[in-house]
GROMACS .gro file of C-alpha atoms in nm:
model
  432
    1MET     CA    1   4.931  -9.106  -0.853
    2SER     CA    2   5.049  -8.846  -0.597
    3GLU     CA    3   4.800  -8.622  -0.420
    4PRO     CA    4   4.643  -8.388  -0.676
    5GLY     CA    5   4.691  -8.014  -0.644
    6LEU     CA    6   4.741  -7.687  -0.828
    7ASN     CA    7   5.012  -7.837  -1.047
    8THR     CA    8   4.803  -8.137  -1.151
    9PRO     CA    9   4.683  -8.108  -1.514
   10LEU     CA   10   4.308  -8.091  -1.564
   11ASN     CA   11   4.293  -8.422  -1.754
   12GLU     CA   12   4.457  -8.599  -1.457
   13TRP     CA   13   4.211  -8.440  -1.217
   14LEU     CA   14   3.919  -8.558  -1.430
   15HIS     CA   15   4.057  -8.911  -1.454
   16LEU     CA   16   4.094  -8.922  -1.077
   17LEU     CA   17   3.741  -8.794  -1.016
   18GLU     CA   18   3.596  -9.054  -1.254
   19GLN     CA   19   3.756  -9.335  -1.054
   20ARG     CA   20   3.717  -9.216  -0.697
   21HIS     CA   21   3.349  -9.239  -0.592
   22PRO     CA   22   3.194  -9.589  -0.577
   23ASN     CA   23   2.885  -9.484  -0.776
   24ALA     CA   24   2.886  -9.267  -1.088
   25ILE     CA   25   2.539  -9.141  -0.993
   26ASP     CA   26   2.464  -9.094  -0.622
   27LEU     CA   27   2.173  -8.854  -0.584
   28GLY     CA   28   2.141  -8.649  -0.266
   29LEU     CA   29   2.246  -8.311  -0.131
   30GLU     CA   30   2.382  -8.389   0.217
   31ARG     CA   31   2.745  -8.460   0.123
   32LEU     CA   32   2.753  -8.167  -0.117
   33ALA     CA   33   2.611  -7.928   0.143
   34GLN     CA   34   2.873  -8.036   0.398
   35VAL     CA   35   3.161  -7.963   0.162
   36ALA     CA   36   3.004  -7.633   0.050
   37GLU     CA   37   2.989  -7.529   0.415
   38ARG     CA   38   3.354  -7.619   0.468
   39LEU     CA   39   3.439  -7.407   0.162
   40ASN     CA   40   3.237  -7.116   0.307
   41LEU     CA   41   3.064  -7.111  -0.030
   42PRO     CA   42   2.798  -6.839  -0.008
   43LYS     CA   43   2.459  -6.841  -0.169
   44PRO     CA   44   2.482  -6.678  -0.513
   45SER     CA   45   2.499  -6.301  -0.502
   46ALA     CA   46   2.355  -6.297  -0.854
   47ARG     CA   47   2.004  -6.385  -0.971
   48LEU     CA   48   1.975  -6.758  -1.022
   49VAL     CA   49   1.775  -6.949  -1.286
   50THR     CA   50   1.773  -7.329  -1.259
   51VAL     CA   51   1.655  -7.533  -1.559
   52ALA     CA   52   1.530  -7.892  -1.533
   53GLY     CA   53   1.354  -8.119  -1.784
   54THR     CA   54   1.390  -8.437  -1.985
   55ASN     CA   55   1.462  -8.253  -2.310
   56GLY     CA   56   1.521  -7.889  -2.398
   57LYS     CA   57   1.733  -7.788  -2.098
   58GLY     CA   58   2.046  -7.702  -2.293
   59SER     CA   59   1.859  -7.504  -2.559
   60THR     CA   60   1.673  -7.306  -2.293
   61VAL     CA   61   1.993  -7.226  -2.103
   62ALA     CA   62   2.162  -7.117  -2.427
   63MET     CA   63   1.878  -6.881  -2.520
   64ILE     CA   64   1.856  -6.726  -2.173
   65SER     CA   65   2.232  -6.668  -2.184
   66ALA     CA   66   2.230  -6.521  -2.536
   67MET     CA   67   1.946  -6.278  -2.460
   68ALA     CA   68   2.105  -6.177  -2.129
   69GLN     CA   69   2.439  -6.106  -2.296
   70ALA     CA   70   2.265  -5.900  -2.564
   71ALA     CA   71   2.108  -5.697  -2.282
   72GLY     CA   72   2.447  -5.626  -2.126
   73ILE     CA   73   2.384  -5.861  -1.832
   74LYS     CA   74   2.690  -6.043  -1.701
   75VAL     CA   75   2.591  -6.410  -1.714
   76GLY     CA   76   2.755  -6.741  -1.630
   77CYS     CA   77   2.623  -7.088  -1.712
   78TYR     CA   78   2.677  -7.442  -1.590
   79THR     CA   79   2.563  -7.724  -1.819
   80SER     CA   80   2.633  -8.092  -1.875
   81PRO     CA   81   2.751  -8.310  -2.027
   82HIS     CA   82   3.027  -8.169  -2.246
   83PHE     CA   83   3.115  -8.271  -2.601
   84ILE     CA   84   3.491  -8.238  -2.646
   85ARG     CA   85   3.638  -8.048  -2.349
   86TYR     CA   86   3.522  -8.053  -1.989
   87ASN     CA   87   3.564  -7.675  -1.981
   88GLU     CA   88   3.250  -7.643  -2.198
   89ARG     CA   89   3.043  -7.706  -1.885
   90VAL     CA   90   3.122  -7.366  -1.732
   91THR     CA   91   3.095  -7.046  -1.936
   92LEU     CA   92   3.132  -6.680  -1.848
   93GLN     CA   93   2.975  -6.442  -2.098
   94GLY     CA   94   2.959  -6.729  -2.345
   95GLU     CA   95   3.330  -6.815  -2.314
   96VAL     CA   96   3.448  -7.145  -2.169
   97VAL     CA   97   3.658  -7.121  -1.854
   98SER     CA   98   4.027  -7.205  -1.847
   99ASP     CA   99   4.195  -7.522  -1.723
  100GLU     CA  100   4.359  -7.311  -1.454
  101ALA     CA  101   4.026  -7.187  -1.315
  102LEU     CA  102   3.893  -7.542  -1.289
  103VAL     CA  103   4.214  -7.676  -1.132
  104ARG     CA  104   4.212  -7.398  -0.869
  105ALA     CA  105   3.854  -7.485  -0.777
  106PHE     CA  106   3.922  -7.860  -0.772
  107SER     CA  107   4.224  -7.807  -0.546
  108ALA     CA  108   4.021  -7.600  -0.299
  109ILE     CA  109   3.745  -7.862  -0.290
  110GLU     CA  110   3.998  -8.141  -0.240
  111ALA     CA  111   4.152  -7.955   0.055
  112ALA     CA  112   3.812  -7.891   0.214
  113ARG     CA  113   3.628  -8.219   0.163
  114GLY     CA  114   3.831  -8.429   0.410
  115ASP     CA  115   3.687  -8.781   0.414
  116ILE     CA  116   3.363  -8.686   0.235
  117SER     CA  117   3.341  -8.865  -0.099
  118LEU     CA  118   3.194  -8.675  -0.394
  119THR     CA  119   3.087  -8.796  -0.736
  120TYR     CA  120   3.244  -8.662  -1.055
  121PHE     CA  121   2.934  -8.449  -1.111
  122GLU     CA  122   2.920  -8.319  -0.753
  123PHE     CA  123   3.287  -8.220  -0.761
  124GLY     CA  124   3.235  -8.041  -1.090
  125THR     CA  125   2.920  -7.867  -0.968
  126LEU     CA  126   3.095  -7.724  -0.662
  127ALA     CA  127   3.381  -7.610  -0.885
  128ALA     CA  128   3.132  -7.437  -1.117
  129PHE     CA  129   2.968  -7.262  -0.822
  130MET     CA  130   3.305  -7.135  -0.701
  131ILE     CA  131   3.399  -7.004  -1.046
  132LEU     CA  132   3.062  -6.837  -1.103
  133GLU     CA  133   3.066  -6.670  -0.761
  134ALA     CA  134   3.419  -6.535  -0.814
  135ALA     CA  135   3.320  -6.382  -1.149
  136ASP     CA  136   3.094  -6.112  -0.999
  137LEU     CA  137   2.803  -6.191  -1.230
  138ASP     CA  138   2.450  -6.054  -1.255
  139LEU     CA  139   2.294  -6.388  -1.350
  140TRP     CA  140   2.365  -6.758  -1.306
  141VAL     CA  141   2.189  -7.010  -1.531
  142LEU     CA  142   2.224  -7.370  -1.412
  143GLU     CA  143   2.120  -7.687  -1.594
  144VAL     CA  144   2.010  -7.977  -1.375
  145GLY     CA  145   2.211  -8.292  -1.441
  146LEU     CA  146   1.954  -8.558  -1.352
  147GLY     CA  147   1.605  -8.515  -1.215
  148GLY     CA  148   1.587  -8.210  -0.994
  149ARG     CA  149   1.498  -8.265  -0.629
  150LEU     CA  150   1.821  -8.447  -0.537
  151ASP     CA  151   2.048  -8.312  -0.811
  152ALA     CA  152   2.361  -8.126  -0.703
  153VAL     CA  153   2.249  -7.811  -0.885
  154ASN     CA  154   1.951  -7.791  -0.647
  155LEU     CA  155   2.182  -7.699  -0.357
  156PHE     CA  156   2.091  -7.332  -0.400
  157ASP     CA  157   1.739  -7.184  -0.413
  158PRO     CA  158   1.665  -7.048  -0.761
  159ASP     CA  159   1.500  -6.711  -0.808
  160VAL     CA  160   1.332  -6.864  -1.114
  161ALA     CA  161   1.287  -7.237  -1.170
  162VAL     CA  162   1.224  -7.374  -1.520
  163LEU     CA  163   1.085  -7.713  -1.614
  164THR     CA  164   1.098  -7.767  -1.990
  165THR     CA  165   0.952  -8.114  -2.054
  166VAL     CA  166   0.880  -8.443  -1.880
  167ALA     CA  167   0.926  -8.770  -2.067
  168MET     CA  168   1.033  -9.125  -1.987
  169ASP     CA  169   1.408  -9.134  -1.925
  170HIS     CA  170   1.642  -9.236  -1.641
  171GLU     CA  171   1.359  -9.441  -1.487
  172ALA     CA  172   1.596  -9.630  -1.258
  173TYR     CA  173   1.667  -9.306  -1.071
  174LEU     CA  174   1.352  -9.097  -1.119
  175GLY     CA  175   1.067  -9.349  -1.124
  176HIS     CA  176   0.879  -9.559  -1.375
  177SER     CA  177   0.593  -9.323  -1.457
  178LEU     CA  178   0.560  -8.970  -1.592
  179GLU     CA  179   0.394  -8.869  -1.265
  180ALA     CA  180   0.693  -8.986  -1.062
  181ILE     CA  181   0.946  -8.830  -1.298
  182GLY     CA  182   0.754  -8.502  -1.305
  183ARG     CA  183   0.746  -8.492  -0.925
  184GLU     CA  184   1.124  -8.537  -0.906
  185LYS     CA  185   1.192  -8.265  -1.163
  186ALA     CA  186   0.951  -8.025  -0.992
  187GLY     CA  187   1.171  -8.055  -0.682
  188ILE     CA  188   1.355  -7.741  -0.795
  189PHE     CA  189   1.045  -7.523  -0.732
  190ARG     CA  190   1.051  -7.288  -0.432
  191THR     CA  191   0.786  -7.119  -0.219
  192GLY     CA  192   0.675  -6.782  -0.351
  193ARG     CA  193   0.908  -6.796  -0.651
  194PRO     CA  194   0.831  -6.839  -1.021
  195ALA     CA  195   0.809  -7.188  -1.173
  196VAL     CA  196   0.811  -7.152  -1.551
  197LEU     CA  197   0.665  -7.453  -1.730
  198GLY     CA  198   0.778  -7.508  -2.088
  199SER     CA  199   0.534  -7.769  -2.214
  200ARG     CA  200   0.161  -7.788  -2.279
  201ASP     CA  201   0.168  -8.155  -2.186
  202LEU     CA  202   0.304  -8.210  -1.835
  203PRO     CA  203   0.195  -8.471  -1.581
  204ALA     CA  204  -0.042  -8.352  -1.310
  205SER     CA  205   0.223  -8.412  -1.045
  206VAL     CA  206   0.417  -8.105  -1.165
  207VAL     CA  207   0.136  -7.859  -1.092
  208THR     CA  208   0.037  -8.049  -0.777
  209HIS     CA  209   0.390  -8.013  -0.642
  210ALA     CA  210   0.409  -7.646  -0.744
  211ASP     CA  211   0.081  -7.577  -0.565
  212GLY     CA  212   0.198  -7.776  -0.265
  213VAL     CA  213   0.513  -7.570  -0.213
  214GLY     CA  214   0.344  -7.243  -0.305
  215ALA     CA  215   0.541  -7.170  -0.622
  216GLU     CA  216   0.407  -6.917  -0.874
  217ILE     CA  217   0.321  -7.107  -1.193
  218TYR     CA  218   0.389  -6.958  -1.538
  219ARG     CA  219   0.277  -7.220  -1.786
  220LEU     CA  220   0.321  -7.232  -2.163
  221GLY     CA  221  -0.017  -7.175  -2.325
  222ASN     CA  222  -0.140  -6.978  -2.025
  223ALA     CA  223   0.100  -6.723  -1.873
  224HIS     CA  224   0.323  -6.722  -2.181
  225ASP     CA  225   0.278  -6.831  -2.544
  226TYR     CA  226   0.371  -6.751  -2.904
  227HIS     CA  227   0.239  -6.769  -3.258
  228MET     CA  228   0.372  -6.744  -3.613
  229ASP     CA  229   0.252  -6.490  -3.868
  230ASP     CA  230   0.405  -6.464  -4.216
  231GLN     CA  231   0.738  -6.612  -4.106
  232VAL     CA  232   0.778  -6.382  -3.806
  233TRP     CA  233   0.735  -6.478  -3.444
  234HIS     CA  234   0.519  -6.308  -3.182
  235TRP     CA  235   0.539  -6.369  -2.805
  236ARG     CA  236   0.329  -6.275  -2.508
  237GLY     CA  237   0.395  -6.323  -2.140
  238LEU     CA  238   0.433  -6.145  -1.809
  239SER     CA  239   0.688  -5.909  -1.662
  240HIS     CA  240   0.857  -5.947  -1.325
  241GLY     CA  241   0.589  -5.719  -1.185
  242GLY     CA  242   0.302  -5.912  -1.341
  243ASP     CA  243   0.228  -5.675  -1.628
  244ALA     CA  244   0.135  -5.815  -1.969
  245VAL     CA  245   0.420  -5.807  -2.221
  246THR     CA  246   0.379  -5.850  -2.598
  247LEU     CA  247   0.677  -5.879  -2.832
  248ARG     CA  248   0.600  -5.864  -3.202
  249HIS     CA  249   0.802  -5.939  -3.514
  250LEU     CA  250   1.075  -6.134  -3.340
  251PRO     CA  251   1.312  -6.345  -3.551
  252VAL     CA  252   1.195  -6.704  -3.576
  253PRO     CA  253   1.404  -6.900  -3.321
  254HIS     CA  254   1.650  -7.153  -3.461
  255LEU     CA  255   1.571  -7.380  -3.165
  256HIS     CA  256   1.249  -7.534  -3.034
  257HIS     CA  257   0.985  -7.259  -3.014
  258ASP     CA  258   0.847  -7.390  -2.683
  259ASN     CA  259   1.193  -7.355  -2.531
  260ALA     CA  260   1.231  -7.005  -2.675
  261SER     CA  261   0.904  -6.891  -2.520
  262THR     CA  262   1.006  -7.044  -2.189
  263ALA     CA  263   1.349  -6.879  -2.199
  264ILE     CA  264   1.200  -6.533  -2.260
  265GLN     CA  265   0.953  -6.573  -1.974
  266ALA     CA  266   1.220  -6.699  -1.734
  267LEU     CA  267   1.458  -6.414  -1.816
  268LEU     CA  268   1.190  -6.147  -1.771
  269LEU     CA  269   1.096  -6.293  -1.432
  270THR     CA  270   1.450  -6.237  -1.300
  271GLY     CA  271   1.368  -5.867  -1.289
  272LEU     CA  272   1.691  -5.781  -1.470
  273PRO     CA  273   1.661  -5.511  -1.739
  274VAL     CA  274   1.602  -5.671  -2.080
  275SER     CA  275   1.480  -5.477  -2.383
  276PRO     CA  276   1.280  -5.619  -2.674
  277GLU     CA  277   1.581  -5.544  -2.894
  278ALA     CA  278   1.806  -5.759  -2.673
  279ILE     CA  279   1.557  -6.046  -2.684
  280ALA     CA  280   1.543  -6.028  -3.063
  281SER     CA  281   1.922  -6.009  -3.091
  282GLY     CA  282   1.973  -6.304  -2.856
  283LEU     CA  283   1.724  -6.523  -3.040
  284GLU     CA  284   1.890  -6.441  -3.369
  285GLN     CA  285   2.245  -6.507  -3.253
  286VAL     CA  286   2.206  -6.807  -3.027
  287ALA     CA  287   2.379  -7.128  -3.132
  288ILE     CA  288   2.426  -7.451  -2.941
  289THR     CA  289   2.632  -7.755  -3.018
  290GLY     CA  290   2.446  -8.072  -3.106
  291ARG     CA  291   2.096  -7.931  -3.148
  292MET     CA  292   2.006  -7.940  -3.517
  293GLN     CA  293   2.365  -7.832  -3.573
  294ARG     CA  294   2.456  -7.819  -3.940
  295ILE     CA  295   2.814  -7.863  -4.058
  296GLY     CA  296   2.811  -7.875  -4.435
  297ARG     CA  297   2.577  -8.159  -4.525
  298TRP     CA  298   2.592  -8.312  -4.179
  299CYS     CA  299   2.315  -8.256  -3.924
  300LEU     CA  300   2.406  -8.332  -3.561
  301ASP     CA  301   2.147  -8.367  -3.286
  302VAL     CA  302   2.169  -8.525  -2.939
  303ALA     CA  303   1.816  -8.673  -2.956
  304HIS     CA  304   1.840  -8.987  -2.741
  305ASN     CA  305   1.485  -9.075  -2.639
  306PRO     CA  306   1.147  -9.102  -2.817
  307HIS     CA  307   1.031  -8.756  -2.708
  308ALA     CA  308   1.340  -8.588  -2.856
  309ALA     CA  309   1.341  -8.812  -3.163
  310HIS     CA  310   0.977  -8.726  -3.237
  311HIS     CA  311   1.058  -8.355  -3.219
  312LEU     CA  312   1.361  -8.405  -3.446
  313LEU     CA  313   1.142  -8.596  -3.692
  314ASN     CA  314   0.894  -8.308  -3.709
  315VAL     CA  315   1.169  -8.050  -3.759
  316VAL     CA  316   1.323  -8.254  -4.041
  317LYS     CA  317   0.987  -8.306  -4.209
  318ARG     CA  318   0.913  -7.932  -4.197
  319SER     CA  319   1.254  -7.863  -4.348
  320ASP     CA  320   1.181  -8.109  -4.630
  321GLN     CA  321   0.849  -7.941  -4.697
  322GLN     CA  322   1.017  -7.602  -4.722
  323HIS     CA  323   1.335  -7.697  -4.909
  324GLY     CA  324   1.252  -8.024  -5.086
  325GLN     CA  325   1.285  -8.387  -4.985
  326ARG     CA  326   1.637  -8.494  -4.888
  327LYS     CA  327   1.785  -8.842  -4.894
  328ARG     CA  328   1.947  -8.915  -4.559
  329GLY     CA  329   2.175  -9.167  -4.401
  330LEU     CA  330   2.163  -9.213  -4.024
  331VAL     CA  331   2.469  -9.262  -3.801
  332ILE     CA  332   2.363  -9.357  -3.451
  333GLY     CA  333   2.500  -9.482  -3.122
  334MET     CA  334   2.294  -9.509  -2.803
  335MET     CA  335   2.295  -9.609  -2.438
  336ALA     CA  336   2.151  -9.950  -2.364
  337ASP     CA  337   1.916  -9.814  -2.096
  338LYS     CA  338   1.728  -9.588  -2.339
  339ASP     CA  339   1.405  -9.669  -2.523
  340ILE     CA  340   1.597  -9.759  -2.838
  341GLU     CA  341   1.316  -9.918  -3.037
  342HIS     CA  342   1.076  -9.623  -3.021
  343THR     CA  343   1.358  -9.373  -3.076
  344VAL     CA  344   1.472  -9.557  -3.389
  345ALA     CA  345   1.113  -9.594  -3.511
  346PHE     CA  346   1.080  -9.215  -3.534
  347LEU     CA  347   1.423  -9.157  -3.688
  348SER     CA  348   1.373  -9.427  -3.950
  349GLU     CA  349   1.097  -9.217  -4.110
  350VAL     CA  350   1.355  -8.971  -4.246
  351ALA     CA  351   1.649  -9.202  -4.327
  352LEU     CA  352   1.711  -9.446  -4.612
  353PHE     CA  353   1.961  -9.659  -4.418
  354ALA     CA  354   2.179  -9.646  -4.107
  355TRP     CA  355   2.514  -9.728  -3.954
  356ALA     CA  356   2.541  -9.830  -3.588
  357ILE     CA  357   2.848  -9.714  -3.400
  358PRO     CA  358   3.003  -9.801  -3.061
  359LEU     CA  359   3.026  -9.549  -2.779
  360PRO     CA  360   3.306  -9.544  -2.518
  361LEU     CA  361   3.094  -9.624  -2.214
  362GLU     CA  362   2.989  -9.944  -2.039
  363ARG     CA  363   2.626  -9.825  -2.057
  364ALA     CA  364   2.635  -9.812  -2.437
  365ILE     CA  365   2.463 -10.075  -2.648
  366ASP     CA  366   2.701 -10.266  -2.875
  367PRO     CA  367   2.669 -10.194  -3.248
  368GLN     CA  368   2.546 -10.541  -3.340
  369SER     CA  369   2.262 -10.534  -3.087
  370LEU     CA  370   2.169 -10.185  -3.200
  371SER     CA  371   2.176 -10.301  -3.564
  372ASP     CA  372   1.947 -10.593  -3.479
  373ILE     CA  373   1.690 -10.354  -3.331
  374MET     CA  374   1.716 -10.106  -3.618
  375SER     CA  375   1.688 -10.372  -3.889
  376SER     CA  376   1.315 -10.397  -3.821
  377TYR     CA  377   1.277 -10.036  -3.931
  378LEU     CA  378   1.536  -9.963  -4.200
  379PRO     CA  379   1.837 -10.123  -4.371
  380VAL     CA  380   2.155 -10.123  -4.163
  381ARG     CA  381   2.491 -10.113  -4.339
  382GLN     CA  382   2.758 -10.336  -4.192
  383LEU     CA  383   3.113 -10.222  -4.125
  384THR     CA  384   3.438 -10.414  -4.170
  385ASN     CA  385   3.514 -10.331  -3.808
  386PRO     CA  386   3.189 -10.274  -3.616
  387LEU     CA  387   3.387 -10.127  -3.326
  388ASP     CA  388   3.533  -9.847  -3.539
  389ALA     CA  389   3.309  -9.538  -3.536
  390ALA     CA  390   3.547  -9.364  -3.777
  391GLU     CA  391   3.469  -9.625  -4.042
  392ALA     CA  392   3.099  -9.539  -4.015
  393PHE     CA  393   3.163  -9.167  -4.054
  394GLY     CA  394   3.390  -9.238  -4.349
  395ALA     CA  395   3.123  -9.456  -4.511
  396ALA     CA  396   2.865  -9.182  -4.460
  397ALA     CA  397   3.096  -8.926  -4.618
  398GLN     CA  398   3.149  -9.158  -4.916
  399ALA     CA  399   2.773  -9.201  -4.956
  400LEU     CA  400   2.747  -8.820  -4.977
  401THR     CA  401   3.022  -8.808  -5.238
  402ASP     CA  402   2.861  -9.086  -5.442
  403GLY     CA  403   2.525  -8.909  -5.439
  404GLU     CA  404   2.347  -9.190  -5.255
  405ILE     CA  405   2.234  -8.940  -4.993
  406ASP     CA  406   2.207  -8.562  -4.960
  407GLU     CA  407   2.259  -8.541  -4.584
  408VAL     CA  408   2.397  -8.737  -4.289
  409LEU     CA  409   2.193  -8.731  -3.969
  410VAL     CA  410   2.398  -8.807  -3.656
  411CYS     CA  411   2.212  -8.862  -3.329
  412GLY     CA  412   2.138  -9.097  -3.039
  413SER     CA  413   2.361  -8.954  -2.765
  414PHE     CA  414   2.584  -8.666  -2.665
  415PHE     CA  415   2.870  -8.911  -2.716
  416THR     CA  416   2.760  -8.989  -3.073
  417VAL     CA  417   2.764  -8.619  -3.157
  418ALA     CA  418   3.099  -8.574  -2.982
  419ALA     CA  419   3.250  -8.855  -3.191
  420ALA     CA  420   3.116  -8.693  -3.509
  421LEU     CA  421   3.252  -8.351  -3.413
  422THR     CA  422   3.596  -8.500  -3.352
  423TRP     CA  423   3.592  -8.692  -3.682
  424LEU     CA  424   3.472  -8.392  -3.882
  425ASP     CA  425   3.741  -8.174  -3.727
  426GLN     CA  426   4.000  -8.427  -3.844
  427HIS     CA  427   3.841  -8.456  -4.191
  428PRO     CA  428   3.744  -8.101  -4.296
  429GLU     CA  429   3.704  -8.213  -4.657
  430ALA     CA  430   3.397  -8.411  -4.549
  431CYS     CA  431   3.228  -8.088  -4.440
  432LEU     CA  432   3.224  -7.937  -4.790
   0.00000   0.00000   0.00000
């Protein structure tokens, strides 16, 4: 391949970036900072909210963005991974950026980096920063890719740092205990700036680190909280100036209520003007791919670890209590380095049987090994071609048609949901 440039299609750029760096994950900020300096990339002129956590990051980013847009705030977001198109990672006012914008940024980074090697994620993060800065925004909302302290997103100091949850995941990079993982994720906190905590159950290392760096702690259940009353939602928290704020009769959030409370508190702490009406409108309108996403009788969720699976289980059980018990089939594919057994144990409580599918990554567990693990918890249906995910989706659709099940639950990975979205787009009749 010739040297990439402005005329190189985005898909070719992405293929090149996937192949170039020796390690897919190479945590650290030194190389990134050197290239940012060569690009003369300034610190954000907008307010910056950085969101870390094992689960709930994407939902929190989406709610902050939706409420900000409803308030007339110009907002841009950077999230990962994507489902179908890479462009999904960078949004301006809720709209994905163009191929051309990404290619221009990639070309500038390529010209500036010299002999400094960057990972796929680092290259994309710098590109996102360039696009967000050029857009003249009021607010940036950034989702940490992995961990926090050494993640590329942590290059810039956030005005408000958010930590949603801490659970066991990515232990090879973050540590083999909740205390170690919490410490790494708390690495986004800054002296004298708000650290919004989105869980009532966080390891002690999070608060210890926040105290150590002198961050201002706003914890769920203390500084901010919520309660339900006759199917309406009430929230309390603190303003940017420290005054008590109470919001009553809000629409019940479609997403995790802990994340909604955290998103409201984080947005208020930016000091940007946000009315109660904008908060209500944002909560009502927000939608995010792959989080309890319903397409016809299909439910898609990226739950890929026990913590997320347990939450999904509770949501499904509450739905059954409200709307009647549903018969479900489970379509699942997972990464081999996840806690598969405990994840499946939770999901098996709301499924009659399952299909295991392959995922297009070396890290993925093969369908037969996944089936072997799942068979201890629920029946697993075999496919003629175990390596054909489309056959599993087709079988699930047929089970719906035959009345064996009322709903298909798809989960286990972002890549599982992406495969389902692609298949459903190609088979719209299955969505009816």
